[in-house]
Tab-separated table of C-alpha atoms in Angstrom:
chain	number	residue	atom	x	y	z
K	1	MET	CA	-44.751	-24.250	84.735
K	2	LYS	CA	-47.908	-23.919	86.797
K	3	PHE	CA	-49.033	-19.920	86.718
K	4	GLY	CA	-46.714	-18.310	90.425
K	5	ALA	CA	-43.721	-16.297	91.336
K	6	LEU	CA	-40.823	-16.781	89.515
K	7	ALA	CA	-37.574	-16.727	90.426
K	8	ALA	CA	-36.473	-13.993	87.847
K	9	CYS	CA	-32.223	-14.073	88.854
K	10	ALA	CA	-33.111	-18.643	87.383
K	11	ALA	CA	-36.856	-18.251	85.279
K	12	LEU	CA	-35.649	-15.356	82.268
K	13	LEU	CA	-31.880	-16.380	82.507
K	14	ILE	CA	-29.507	-18.571	80.262
K	15	GLY	CA	-26.110	-19.016	81.596
K	16	ILE	CA	-23.205	-18.426	79.333
K	17	GLY	CA	-19.807	-17.057	79.257
K	18	SER	CA	-16.623	-16.295	77.561
K	19	TYR	CA	-12.940	-15.496	77.320
K	20	LEU	CA	-10.339	-13.853	73.817
K	21	GLY	CA	-7.518	-14.333	73.703
K	22	GLY	CA	-5.025	-11.683	72.132
K	23	SER	CA	-2.793	-11.677	68.410
K	24	SER	CA	0.202	-10.053	67.650
K	25	PRO	CA	-0.992	-6.473	66.044
K	26	VAL	CA	-1.770	-5.627	62.704
K	27	ALA	CA	-2.651	-2.758	60.224
K	28	PRO	CA	-6.970	-1.249	60.557
K	29	LYS	CA	-8.852	-2.569	57.768
K	30	PRO	CA	-11.385	-0.182	56.819
K	31	GLY	CA	-15.699	-1.437	57.804
K	32	PRO	CA	-18.043	0.646	59.176
K	33	ILE	CA	-17.609	2.831	61.388
K	34	ILE	CA	-20.778	3.726	64.161
K	35	PRO	CA	-22.220	7.631	63.470
K	36	PRO	CA	-19.876	9.506	66.839
K	37	ALA	CA	-21.538	9.735	69.989
K	38	THR	CA	-21.624	12.879	72.042
K	39	VAL	CA	-18.131	13.405	72.338
K	40	GLN	CA	-17.335	12.864	76.160
K	41	THR	CA	-14.084	12.074	78.116
K	42	ILE	CA	-13.108	8.624	76.705
K	43	GLN	CA	-12.594	6.425	79.803
K	44	PRO	CA	-9.452	6.311	81.047
K	45	SER	CA	-9.533	2.859	81.037
K	46	ALA	CA	-9.806	2.768	77.000
K	47	PRO	CA	-6.561	1.031	75.428
K	48	ALA	CA	-5.021	2.972	72.749
K	49	GLU	CA	-4.777	1.538	69.634
K	50	SER	CA	-0.840	0.637	69.578
K	51	GLU	CA	-1.474	-1.279	72.841
K	52	ASN	CA	-3.791	-4.026	70.487
K	53	ALA	CA	-6.975	-3.486	72.484
K	54	LEU	CA	-9.306	-5.567	70.515
K	55	ALA	CA	-7.240	-7.968	68.300
K	56	VAL	CA	-9.174	-10.834	67.764
K	57	GLU	CA	-6.835	-14.315	67.909
K	58	PRO	CA	-8.385	-17.244	64.897
K	59	THR	CA	-9.462	-20.226	66.169
K	60	LEU	CA	-10.415	-23.218	64.827
K	61	ALA	CA	-14.259	-23.934	63.082
K	62	PRO	CA	-16.238	-24.788	66.040
K	63	ASP	CA	-17.756	-27.909	66.423
K	64	ASP	CA	-22.252	-26.533	66.178
K	65	SER	CA	-23.714	-30.251	67.014
K	66	ALA	CA	-24.161	-29.532	70.828
K	67	ILE	CA	-26.264	-26.230	69.994
K	68	ALA	CA	-29.102	-27.533	67.158
K	69	ASP	CA	-31.951	-28.100	68.820
K	70	THR	CA	-31.065	-25.194	71.638
K	71	GLY	CA	-32.721	-22.511	69.143
K	72	ALA	CA	-28.384	-21.151	69.975
K	73	PHE	CA	-26.555	-20.134	66.854
K	74	ARG	CA	-23.046	-19.362	67.106
K	75	LEU	CA	-22.131	-15.930	65.657
K	76	MET	CA	-18.369	-15.689	62.735
K	77	GLU	CA	-15.412	-14.477	64.721
K	78	ASN	CA	-15.227	-10.360	64.885
K	79	PRO	CA	-12.404	-9.560	61.298
K	80	ASP	CA	-9.130	-10.311	62.563
K	81	VAL	CA	-9.158	-5.787	63.192
K	82	CYS	CA	-7.257	-3.506	65.907
K	83	ARG	CA	-8.577	-0.091	66.270
K	84	SER	CA	-9.163	2.353	69.931
K	85	PHE	CA	-12.662	3.483	68.964
K	86	TYR	CA	-13.318	7.413	68.708
K	87	ALA	CA	-15.927	8.901	70.661
K	88	MET	CA	-16.886	6.404	73.661
K	89	PRO	CA	-19.167	7.432	76.371
K	90	GLY	CA	-17.851	8.436	79.765
K	91	LEU	CA	-19.864	6.143	81.411
K	92	LYS	CA	-18.754	5.940	85.159
K	93	PHE	CA	-19.475	2.546	86.535
K	94	VAL	CA	-19.244	2.903	90.254
K	95	ASP	CA	-18.057	-0.046	92.641
K	96	ALA	CA	-21.024	-1.631	94.445
K	97	SER	CA	-19.775	-4.735	94.946
K	98	ASP	CA	-20.680	-4.119	98.755
K	99	GLU	CA	-24.189	-2.373	97.588
K	100	PRO	CA	-26.808	-4.673	98.771
K	101	GLU	CA	-28.436	-6.747	96.530
K	102	ILE	CA	-32.219	-7.590	95.725
K	103	ALA	CA	-33.999	-10.648	94.981
K	104	ALA	CA	-37.038	-10.567	92.534
K	105	SER	CA	-39.716	-12.881	92.347
K	106	ILE	CA	-41.818	-12.021	89.750
K	107	ALA	CA	-45.716	-13.433	88.350
K	108	LEU	CA	-45.039	-13.860	84.449
K	109	PRO	CA	-48.118	-12.051	82.587
K	110	GLU	CA	-51.041	-14.070	82.294
K	111	GLY	CA	-51.799	-16.248	79.097
K	112	SER	CA	-47.207	-15.428	77.854
K	113	PHE	CA	-45.514	-17.851	75.711
K	114	GLU	CA	-42.099	-17.504	74.319
K	115	ILE	CA	-40.192	-17.846	70.965
K	116	ASP	CA	-36.941	-17.901	70.125
K	117	LEU	CA	-35.328	-15.059	68.093
K	118	THR	CA	-33.094	-15.767	64.685
K	119	LEU	CA	-30.110	-13.983	64.194
K	120	ALA	CA	-32.260	-12.374	61.831
K	121	ASP	CA	-34.085	-10.676	64.010
K	122	LEU	CA	-30.612	-9.183	65.386
K	123	GLN	CA	-29.815	-8.092	62.667
K	124	LYS	CA	-32.905	-5.564	61.842
K	125	MET	CA	-32.333	-4.781	66.096
K	126	PHE	CA	-28.794	-3.843	65.708
K	127	TRP	CA	-28.962	-2.307	61.726
K	128	GLY	CA	-32.820	-0.967	61.439
K	129	LYS	CA	-35.515	-2.598	59.016
K	130	GLU	CA	-33.902	-4.363	56.030
K	131	GLY	CA	-31.261	-6.458	58.624
K	132	LYS	CA	-28.266	-6.257	57.216
K	133	PRO	CA	-25.637	-4.175	54.864
K	134	LYS	CA	-25.122	-5.696	51.307
K	135	ASP	CA	-21.590	-5.759	50.739
K	136	MET	CA	-20.342	-5.265	54.721
K	137	GLU	CA	-16.535	-4.821	54.456
K	138	PRO	CA	-15.681	-6.053	57.386
K	139	ASP	CA	-18.282	-9.141	56.806
K	140	THR	CA	-19.373	-9.697	59.784
K	141	GLU	CA	-23.277	-11.235	61.240
K	142	LEU	CA	-24.315	-8.392	63.385
K	143	PRO	CA	-21.988	-5.141	63.832
K	144	TRP	CA	-17.828	-6.021	65.279
K	145	ALA	CA	-17.552	-3.191	66.669
K	146	LEU	CA	-19.920	-5.175	69.763
K	147	TYR	CA	-17.255	-7.671	69.947
K	148	TRP	CA	-19.932	-10.404	70.018
K	149	GLY	CA	-17.932	-12.467	67.196
K	150	GLY	CA	-17.508	-16.435	68.241
K	151	CYS	CA	-19.674	-16.201	71.155
K	152	THR	CA	-23.461	-19.016	71.045
K	153	VAL	CA	-26.006	-16.688	71.551
K	154	TRP	CA	-29.536	-17.519	72.959
K	155	ALA	CA	-32.259	-14.909	71.981
K	156	ARG	CA	-35.776	-14.699	73.456
K	157	ALA	CA	-38.911	-12.822	73.665
K	158	ILE	CA	-41.805	-13.139	76.865
K	159	TYR	CA	-45.443	-12.021	75.169
K	160	ASP	CA	-48.638	-11.214	77.012
K	161	GLY	CA	-51.390	-12.676	76.735
K	162	GLU	CA	-52.052	-10.153	73.932
K	163	GLY	CA	-49.260	-10.370	71.952
K	164	LYS	CA	-47.095	-7.227	73.511
K	165	LEU	CA	-43.949	-8.027	74.141
K	166	TRP	CA	-43.533	-8.050	77.827
K	167	GLN	CA	-39.299	-8.392	77.744
K	168	LEU	CA	-36.660	-9.656	75.815
K	169	THR	CA	-33.161	-11.362	76.011
K	170	VAL	CA	-30.337	-11.621	74.661
K	171	HIS	CA	-28.156	-13.974	75.826
K	172	GLY	CA	-23.910	-14.983	74.131
K	173	GLU	CA	-20.762	-16.672	75.638
K	174	ARG	CA	-17.685	-17.415	75.199
K	175	GLU	CA	-15.076	-19.947	76.659
K	176	GLY	CA	-16.059	-18.831	80.248
K	177	ASP	CA	-16.909	-14.708	79.578
K	178	GLU	CA	-21.547	-13.878	78.704
K	179	PHE	CA	-23.181	-11.443	78.401
K	180	THR	CA	-26.831	-10.657	78.913
K	181	LEU	CA	-28.766	-7.978	77.198
K	182	ARG	CA	-32.566	-7.319	78.591
K	183	VAL	CA	-34.538	-5.133	76.858
K	184	ALA	CA	-38.656	-4.547	78.422
K	185	PRO	CA	-41.354	-1.548	76.766
K	186	GLY	CA	-41.973	1.491	79.221
K	187	GLN	CA	-39.493	0.707	81.517
K	188	LEU	CA	-36.632	-1.486	82.967
K	189	PRO	CA	-36.463	-5.191	82.515
K	190	VAL	CA	-37.949	-6.584	85.946
K	191	ASP	CA	-34.795	-7.985	87.625
K	192	CYS	CA	-33.218	-8.748	90.853
K	193	CYS	CA	-31.141	-5.762	91.242
K	194	VAL	CA	-28.335	-4.331	93.436
K	195	VAL	CA	-29.394	-0.681	95.486
K	196	LEU	CA	-26.771	1.599	94.618
K	197	SER	CA	-26.796	4.112	98.525
K	198	ASP	CA	-25.965	6.981	95.303
K	199	GLU	CA	-27.752	7.020	91.975
K	200	GLU	CA	-26.604	10.144	90.848
K	201	GLU	CA	-22.950	9.315	90.834
K	202	ALA	CA	-23.349	6.491	89.427
K	203	THR	CA	-25.130	8.315	85.888
K	204	ALA	CA	-23.799	9.901	82.711
K	205	ASP	CA	-25.336	11.620	79.722
K	206	VAL	CA	-25.304	9.852	76.897
K	207	ASN	CA	-26.944	11.758	74.092
K	208	GLY	CA	-28.928	13.147	76.060
K	209	VAL	CA	-29.040	10.000	77.669
K	210	PRO	CA	-28.973	9.091	81.563
K	211	VAL	CA	-27.323	6.012	81.624
K	212	THR	CA	-26.411	4.451	84.994
K	213	SER	CA	-23.194	2.367	85.539
K	214	TYR	CA	-22.036	0.166	87.915
K	215	HIS	CA	-19.465	-2.732	88.622
K	216	ARG	CA	-18.901	-5.475	91.119
K	217	ILE	CA	-16.221	-7.565	91.742
K	218	TYR	CA	-16.769	-11.238	93.763
K	219	ASP	CA	-16.379	-15.143	93.099
K	220	ARG	CA	-20.141	-15.185	91.729
K	221	ASP	CA	-18.600	-19.241	90.808
K	222	GLY	CA	-16.610	-20.676	93.358
K	223	ASP	CA	-14.316	-21.230	91.434
K	224	GLY	CA	-11.782	-19.308	94.162
K	225	LYS	CA	-11.411	-16.703	91.255
K	226	ASP	CA	-13.181	-13.086	91.785
K	227	GLU	CA	-14.727	-12.675	88.717
K	228	VAL	CA	-16.568	-8.450	87.313
K	229	VAL	CA	-19.995	-7.853	86.577
K	230	CYS	CA	-20.155	-5.005	84.556
K	231	THR	CA	-24.044	-3.346	84.520
K	232	SER	CA	-25.383	-0.786	82.349
K	233	GLU	CA	-28.482	0.051	82.385
K	234	PHE	CA	-30.956	3.207	81.041
K	235	MET	CA	-34.022	4.629	78.897
K	236	ALA	CA	-34.170	4.953	74.687
K	237	GLY	CA	-36.868	5.938	72.850
K	238	GLY	CA	-39.581	3.581	75.218
K	239	TYR	CA	-37.860	0.740	75.351
K	240	GLY	CA	-35.635	-0.279	78.833
K	241	TYR	CA	-32.306	-1.447	78.944
K	242	ARG	CA	-30.111	-3.381	80.697
K	243	PHE	CA	-27.074	-4.650	79.530
K	244	GLU	CA	-24.816	-6.636	81.426
K	245	ASN	CA	-21.707	-8.457	81.248
K	246	ILE	CA	-19.828	-11.235	83.050
K	247	GLY	CA	-15.880	-10.273	82.045
K	248	ALA	CA	-15.350	-9.510	79.168
K	249	PRO	CA	-16.070	-11.384	75.619
K	250	GLN	CA	-13.143	-10.917	72.916
K	251	MET	CA	-11.170	-8.984	74.660
K	252	VAL	CA	-7.862	-9.263	75.233
K	253	GLY	CA	-6.846	-9.874	79.338
K	254	GLU	CA	-7.953	-12.317	82.038
K	255	THR	CA	-12.111	-13.077	82.382
K	256	TYR	CA	-11.477	-10.375	85.955
K	257	ASP	CA	-10.020	-7.907	84.453
K	258	ARG	CA	-11.586	-4.515	84.832
K	259	GLU	CA	-10.457	-2.833	82.056
K	260	ALA	CA	-11.630	-4.801	79.573
K	261	ALA	CA	-14.826	-6.155	80.936
K	262	ILE	CA	-15.855	-1.772	81.524
K	263	TYR	CA	-14.794	-2.092	77.951
K	264	PHE	CA	-16.345	-4.766	76.743
K	265	ASN	CA	-19.917	-2.846	78.588
K	266	THR	CA	-19.287	1.238	77.334
K	267	LEU	CA	-18.791	-1.036	73.574
K	268	PHE	CA	-22.845	-1.801	73.243
K	269	VAL	CA	-24.048	1.583	74.989
K	270	ARG	CA	-22.402	2.611	72.635
K	271	GLN	CA	-24.109	0.169	69.117
K	272	ALA	CA	-27.177	1.034	71.292
K	273	LEU	CA	-27.441	5.031	71.427
K	274	SER	CA	-25.718	6.220	68.114
K	275	ASP	CA	-29.129	6.634	67.174
K	276	GLY	CA	-30.854	6.380	69.900
K	277	GLY	CA	-31.825	2.896	70.586
K	278	LEU	CA	-32.611	-0.556	68.904
K	279	TYR	CA	-35.190	-0.842	66.067
K	280	LEU	CA	-37.436	-3.161	67.884
K	281	ASP	CA	-40.986	-2.435	65.845
K	282	GLU	CA	-40.441	-6.086	64.653
K	283	VAL	CA	-41.126	-7.845	67.615
K	284	ALA	CA	-43.049	-5.229	69.770
K	285	ARG	CA	-46.263	-7.684	68.850
K	286	ASN	CA	-46.642	-10.772	67.956
K	287	GLU	CA	-50.300	-12.201	66.304
K	288	ASP	CA	-49.954	-15.579	66.971
K	289	ILE	CA	-51.080	-15.892	70.292
K	290	PRO	CA	-52.099	-19.512	71.765
K	291	ALA	CA	-55.161	-20.554	73.127
K	292	TRP	CA	-54.806	-20.145	77.060
K	293	ALA	CA	-56.754	-20.232	79.844
K	294	SER	CA	-57.012	-19.945	83.669
K	295	GLU	CA	-59.012	-19.348	86.328
K	296	LYS	CA	-58.415	-18.889	90.639
K	297	LEU	CA	-59.702	-21.529	91.850
K	298	ASN	CA	-61.738	-21.025	95.980
K	299	SER	CA	-63.148	-24.622	96.928
K	300	LEU	CA	-62.317	-28.264	96.383
K	301	ALA	CA	-65.593	-28.695	94.211
K	302	GLN	CA	-64.833	-25.477	91.933
K	303	ALA	CA	-61.863	-28.218	90.999
K	304	LEU	CA	-64.173	-31.098	90.814
K	305	GLU	CA	-65.900	-29.537	88.101
K	306	TYR	CA	-62.980	-29.726	85.560
K	307	GLU	CA	-64.005	-33.320	84.235
K	308	GLU	CA	-60.581	-34.403	82.694
K	309	PHE	CA	-58.795	-33.486	86.218
K	310	ALA	CA	-60.720	-34.576	88.835
K	311	PRO	CA	-60.248	-38.284	88.771
K	312	TYR	CA	-56.911	-37.010	90.688
K	313	LEU	CA	-57.842	-35.112	93.024
K	314	PRO	CA	-59.040	-35.438	96.716
K	315	GLN	CA	-62.468	-35.791	96.785
K	316	GLU	CA	-63.144	-34.784	100.417
K	317	GLU	CA	-61.107	-32.425	102.498
K	318	LEU	CA	-58.630	-32.535	103.490
K	319	PRO	CA	-59.429	-33.185	107.661
K	320	GLY	CA	-58.236	-30.930	110.012
K	321	TYR	CA	-57.544	-28.461	107.161
K	322	ALA	CA	-61.198	-28.133	105.917
K	323	GLN	CA	-62.078	-25.243	108.467
K	324	PHE	CA	-60.501	-23.009	106.291
K	325	VAL	CA	-61.729	-23.781	102.916
K	326	GLY	CA	-63.182	-20.984	101.413
K	327	ASN	CA	-60.556	-17.984	103.201
K	328	LYS	CA	-56.822	-18.339	102.138
K	329	ASP	CA	-56.070	-21.014	104.118
K	330	PHE	CA	-56.782	-23.048	100.514
K	331	GLY	CA	-55.591	-21.651	96.162
K	332	GLY	CA	-55.626	-23.550	94.219
K	333	ARG	CA	-55.551	-22.548	90.116
K	334	TYR	CA	-56.256	-24.191	86.594
K	335	ASN	CA	-53.940	-22.866	83.838
K	336	TYR	CA	-54.172	-24.315	79.554
K	337	HIS	CA	-51.894	-22.970	77.437
K	338	GLU	CA	-51.860	-24.255	73.897
K	339	GLY	CA	-48.700	-27.010	73.320
K	340	ARG	CA	-47.867	-25.744	75.923
K	341	ASP	CA	-49.487	-26.420	79.892
K	342	ASN	CA	-52.865	-27.742	80.469
K	343	SER	CA	-52.516	-28.193	84.989
K	344	LEU	CA	-54.774	-27.696	87.656
K	345	PHE	CA	-53.464	-27.625	91.582
K	346	VAL	CA	-55.541	-28.180	94.554
K	347	ARG	CA	-53.422	-26.835	98.180
K	348	TRP	CA	-54.903	-26.621	101.527
K	349	SER	CA	-52.395	-24.666	104.213
K	350	ARG	CA	-52.400	-24.910	107.878
K	351	ASN	CA	-49.519	-22.917	109.866
K	352	TYR	CA	-46.809	-24.020	108.550
K	353	ASP	CA	-48.254	-27.030	106.163
K	354	ASP	CA	-48.789	-27.563	103.765
K	355	VAL	CA	-50.800	-30.235	101.484
K	356	GLU	CA	-50.859	-29.785	97.544
K	357	VAL	CA	-52.065	-31.722	95.067
K	358	GLU	CA	-50.976	-30.637	91.254
K	359	VAL	CA	-51.943	-32.341	87.883
K	360	HIS	CA	-50.552	-32.259	84.648
K	361	ILE	CA	-52.547	-32.998	81.475
K	362	PRO	CA	-50.013	-33.783	78.942
K	363	GLU	CA	-49.531	-30.998	76.580
K	364	GLY	CA	-46.996	-31.184	73.924
K	365	LYS	CA	-43.992	-31.735	75.682
K	366	SER	CA	-45.120	-30.126	78.664
K	367	ASN	CA	-44.548	-33.627	80.823
K	368	ASP	CA	-41.138	-34.264	79.239
K	369	TYR	CA	-39.594	-32.804	82.415
K	370	TYR	CA	-41.553	-35.402	84.797
K	371	GLU	CA	-40.893	-38.589	82.407
K	372	HIS	CA	-36.821	-36.994	82.888
K	373	LYS	CA	-37.029	-37.529	87.036
K	374	LEU	CA	-38.182	-41.710	86.563
K	375	VAL	CA	-36.919	-43.446	89.422
K	376	ASP	CA	-37.075	-47.242	89.383
K	377	ALA	CA	-38.682	-48.096	92.444
K	378	GLY	CA	-36.693	-51.225	92.828
K	379	VAL	CA	-33.875	-48.983	93.232
K	380	PRO	CA	-34.923	-48.146	96.378
K	381	GLU	CA	-31.223	-45.900	97.165
K	382	SER	CA	-32.778	-43.145	94.128
K	383	TYR	CA	-35.559	-41.944	96.627
K	384	ASP	CA	-35.474	-43.424	100.125
K	385	TRP	CA	-35.055	-40.739	102.794
K	386	ARG	CA	-34.096	-43.807	105.430
K	387	LEU	CA	-31.427	-44.731	104.432
K	388	TYR	CA	-29.527	-41.311	104.192
K	389	ASP	CA	-28.692	-38.613	107.022
K	390	GLY	CA	-28.098	-34.975	105.868
K	391	PRO	CA	-29.132	-32.867	102.818
K	392	ILE	CA	-28.914	-34.005	99.415
K	393	CYS	CA	-26.011	-32.290	99.102
K	394	ASP	CA	-23.412	-34.310	101.579
K	395	SER	CA	-25.764	-38.136	101.075
K	396	VAL	CA	-26.521	-38.854	98.321
K	397	PRO	CA	-24.544	-40.393	95.756
K	398	GLU	CA	-24.373	-38.567	92.670
K	399	GLU	CA	-25.997	-40.191	90.705
K	400	TYR	CA	-28.427	-40.082	92.340
K	401	LYS	CA	-28.686	-36.588	93.978
K	402	VAL	CA	-30.542	-34.628	90.891
K	403	ASN	CA	-33.829	-35.971	91.297
K	404	PHE	CA	-33.596	-36.631	94.806
K	405	TYR	CA	-35.513	-34.048	96.291
K	406	LYS	CA	-39.259	-34.676	94.406
K	407	PRO	CA	-38.522	-38.242	91.878
K	408	THR	CA	-40.718	-39.419	89.757
K	409	PHE	CA	-42.539	-43.466	89.958
K	410	ARG	CA	-44.297	-45.035	87.399
K	411	GLY	CA	-47.882	-45.506	88.792
K	412	SER	CA	-47.378	-49.439	88.321
K	413	GLU	CA	-45.368	-50.004	91.328
K	414	MET	CA	-46.625	-47.334	93.444
K	415	SER	CA	-46.925	-48.856	96.660
K	416	LEU	CA	-47.763	-47.821	100.343
K	417	GLU	CA	-44.381	-48.442	101.349
K	418	VAL	CA	-42.723	-46.347	98.548
K	419	VAL	CA	-44.934	-43.937	99.871
K	420	LYS	CA	-42.646	-44.050	104.008
K	421	ALA	CA	-39.761	-43.647	101.619
K	422	ARG	CA	-40.793	-40.508	101.288
K	423	MET	CA	-40.886	-39.361	104.361
K	424	ARG	CA	-39.112	-37.208	106.465
K	425	GLU	CA	-38.753	-34.422	109.630
K	426	HIS	CA	-40.348	-31.843	108.992
K	427	ASP	CA	-38.822	-28.707	110.431
K	428	THR	CA	-41.294	-27.658	112.323
K	429	GLY	CA	-42.849	-31.009	112.828
K	430	GLY	CA	-44.609	-34.041	111.956
K	431	GLU	CA	-43.359	-35.273	108.194
K	432	ILE	CA	-43.542	-33.728	104.375
K	433	CYS	CA	-42.778	-35.803	101.356
K	434	HIS	CA	-42.347	-34.290	97.368
K	435	PHE	CA	-43.026	-37.160	94.197
K	436	TYR	CA	-44.759	-37.019	91.663
K	437	VAL	CA	-47.002	-39.934	89.647
K	438	LEU	CA	-47.114	-41.095	85.978
K	439	HIS	CA	-49.971	-42.327	84.804
K	440	GLU	CA	-49.681	-44.545	82.305
K	441	ASN	CA	-51.813	-42.667	79.973
K	442	GLY	CA	-49.497	-39.947	80.412
K	443	VAL	CA	-51.014	-37.523	83.503
K	444	VAL	CA	-49.026	-36.556	86.316
K	445	VAL	CA	-50.347	-36.212	89.345
K	446	GLY	CA	-47.345	-34.105	92.532
K	447	TYR	CA	-47.471	-34.547	95.856
K	448	ASP	CA	-46.732	-31.930	98.280
K	449	CYS	CA	-47.701	-33.107	101.689
K	450	ALA	CA	-46.948	-31.536	104.927
K	451	GLY	CA	-48.719	-32.514	108.395
K	452	VAL	CA	-50.268	-35.603	107.241
K	453	SER	CA	-48.662	-39.061	107.736
K	454	ALA	CA	-48.003	-41.700	104.753
K	455	GLU	CA	-51.398	-43.758	105.000
K	456	TYR	CA	-53.312	-40.270	103.483
K	457	VAL	CA	-50.496	-39.992	101.138
K	458	TRP	CA	-50.819	-43.378	99.996
K	459	SER	CA	-54.995	-42.622	99.468
K	460	LEU	CA	-54.833	-39.956	97.450
K	461	VAL	CA	-52.493	-41.890	94.993
K	462	GLU	CA	-54.129	-44.959	95.949
K	463	ALA	CA	-57.652	-43.996	94.135
K	464	THR	CA	-56.261	-42.487	90.820
K	465	LEU	CA	-55.102	-45.758	90.630
K	466	PRO	CA	-56.781	-48.328	88.613
K	467	ALA	CA	-58.496	-52.001	90.368
K	468	VAL	CA	-56.619	-55.065	90.806
């Protein structure tokens, strides 16, 4: 991924979901109870003991084969207990369904890197440096009062180029419902955010910590059914927390039930603030920092000084764009990140037209993405814009949609005719095209060109191919 703006709602999220069915009431079993939080008004929607608020229906052992290679792990089911919790914080959860939402654009720190966190890491976060207590009764992998049992969980930390924690994400899912915890040092996590008209109205005091909570009800996934999205955010122990859940994993009721979703969110806040925040010392730094380098490029001549990239770049300034070289209308960057990225791009801009050439030299598995996008030049239906009229979602056959916008071609299959098949009308005039070329040595070159002819684009590609 080249350095630049990332969509927060997509780049930093890992999608998940969950649902819990009910069972007959059972007598409470003795087990670890969180030290009481400051006693406030009990959430009016909190179910009473007799309402079987937290009963769990036994399920078959899950098949973990599908998540074996994703860094995810599945938590054991919650103990089969029924209990209402005391000292539930009286969070306000104002209705923010009609409040505006701002989509954030995030530039990750230079040299940033990501690692998967393990179950043992999470156990230390919730229980302290020693991790999971011995001889727990009932036995659970994380505090059972969270009601995360049975969920599939991903946990990842992003560090900056100096090894300092930038943001931590824990994401869980269970049969349609989901939750996401984000934690950042010194500030609330960077994210798309809802702009509350009255933040004070949404804020409650929990053990001296202001907690802002709100919920939204809308059809989030287009399935014709409203979902409840609950969010709580606060600062504690020098870290900012944002906990969001869609529905109520492990709670009785339908996934769109507002009271269950609010209750599930409140359980996390109660747990996290029972001792002033989570234990994060173990993940605050990472000394195993991959080698990295990054440089802004101000001219084509500067880019050509990178010898291993030079054969795949234009050798001359772009005709008609050259007068902009040296100012804001030319841009480029070199990026290297050990095991993840070795790339360089140059871009010329003129009004609404851009011509960009990006070169990716294999570094670890960095080029696998482009190989997955390979199409066969002998199957025009998989890439030829001239065969379709209208947007990709409406006109291109299902089997070709995923890669159609910017497919990858093998260098040996490239020709002027293939380039012409990729040209389409630009909404501000002229033509535009997007595609990658995979060379035999594994190098991938991407082309995003507007305001130039197919013949010019082909001249850029042809110059990178072996002489016939």
